[in-house]
């Protein structure tokens, strides 16, 4: 894979040791790295960034790859941009499958997409300036995954995209496309959908219901209303994954009760920041014994009773998040009881709960692969 980006992976500005390494040695080090790591080293600091632009590092740059990752930082690599265009015009990507294109004012993404082969299966297009960029996707018959967003809440009452009959996964961010529900109806093989920061309308719910192959719905941070969620879960009881986390528009008892009444096959459930009572949360856990991943982060009514229900019914649970659950009825004894009972658990997250002082019980669960908790009396977290 080739990654052209300025993303900082694990940046630690407190580490000054790299400043003592001479530039000529930095260049030697960069020559030993692959293109992906070499591009990321550019963001270590300013001096490393200048050294990383040295033409000798990129003279043998090859694009025989299955992944193309373009971000705004390609503007800092004019040599790469020219070489990329020349290469694509003369010798198409015969094995290209995944394409990631971020925002870039100087890079013509439309002309780039027109040069790509029909083998592309996954597109990630961030901060799209217009609908024109999406119209050309119909030229990729093998496209199975599409992810896109706009730089602001974009409202467009336009003709829907040409149906992408092979699409199985769709992710949409920050978009108020008035005809989005029509486009979703044209996706007969759609299995997973993520709608982030999108208003869930009745038309959109009906479109989701029409997708008979749909098994996963992610509505995180979207505008949610209990009545709309009730209609969704009543019509789609076959879903196996449901994400209803919303800090600004949390769901309540009515929606959670509907999930408990109509769904029994869930293996992933996120009810983050729900205002539902402990009884409602216990009910939905009891009716879904196959739950493997549960997130109750920010649910203010999570207490020891809810934890006991998880330990009793979710015998296959591998991940649990109870961060920011501020109920005084949630105790350290309840957490210990849960961890002792749920032996299948691999990841337990309990951040922003300093009153539980979980640092004192970490040693009792040394076999738990991931135990994420607050340092005692602080807001930072330890991950083991």
XYZ file of N, CA and C in Angstrom, residues 5-13 18 37-50 52 73 77:
81
model
N 0.219 11.134 2.872
C -0.603 11.837 3.844
C 0.274 12.536 4.857
N -0.369 13.437 5.642
C 0.356 14.146 6.685
C -0.238 13.834 8.033
N -0.732 12.642 8.178
C -1.375 12.236 9.423
C -0.310 11.886 10.454
N -0.476 12.381 11.625
C 0.490 12.094 12.695
C 0.010 10.880 13.470
N 0.777 9.837 13.464
C 0.434 8.620 14.184
C 1.180 8.600 15.508
N 0.453 8.849 16.596
C 1.072 8.809 17.914
C 2.090 9.908 18.129
N 1.775 11.141 17.712
C 2.709 12.245 17.862
C 2.956 12.552 19.338
N 4.186 12.730 19.703
C 4.555 13.048 21.083
C 5.487 14.244 21.064
N 4.944 15.432 21.229
C 5.745 16.643 21.143
C 6.674 16.819 22.331
N 14.641 13.457 18.851
C 14.858 13.463 17.416
C 15.589 14.710 16.954
N 5.470 4.674 5.715
C 6.110 5.180 6.929
C 6.906 6.443 6.633
N 7.522 6.491 5.470
C 8.317 7.649 5.089
C 7.459 8.910 5.018
N 6.263 8.784 4.450
C 5.378 9.938 4.350
C 4.910 10.398 5.723
N 4.669 9.461 6.630
C 4.208 9.834 7.965
C 5.313 10.475 8.794
N 6.559 10.138 8.508
C 7.674 10.741 9.252
C 7.787 12.234 8.992
N 7.136 12.691 7.959
C 7.192 14.116 7.640
C 6.637 14.993 8.766
N 5.736 14.440 9.576
C 5.079 15.239 10.601
C 5.756 15.117 11.965
N 6.932 14.499 12.039
C 7.642 14.422 13.316
C 7.960 15.825 13.815
N 8.565 16.630 12.969
C 8.768 18.047 13.241
C 9.102 18.740 11.929
N 9.383 20.033 11.981
C 9.610 20.807 10.760
C 10.842 20.308 10.009
N 11.923 20.023 10.745
C 13.162 19.615 10.092
C 13.007 18.260 9.408
N 12.351 17.323 10.097
C 12.098 16.022 9.471
C 11.221 16.196 8.233
N 10.280 17.130 8.293
C 9.416 17.390 7.149
C 10.190 17.872 5.940
N 11.176 18.741 6.177
C 11.996 19.232 5.071
C 12.857 18.119 4.481
N 12.180 14.957 4.527
C 11.311 13.976 3.871
C 10.934 14.376 2.459
N -2.041 16.837 2.111
C -0.607 17.043 2.149
C 0.082 16.697 0.838
N 4.046 17.620 -1.785
C 4.894 16.698 -2.530
C 4.640 16.882 -4.030
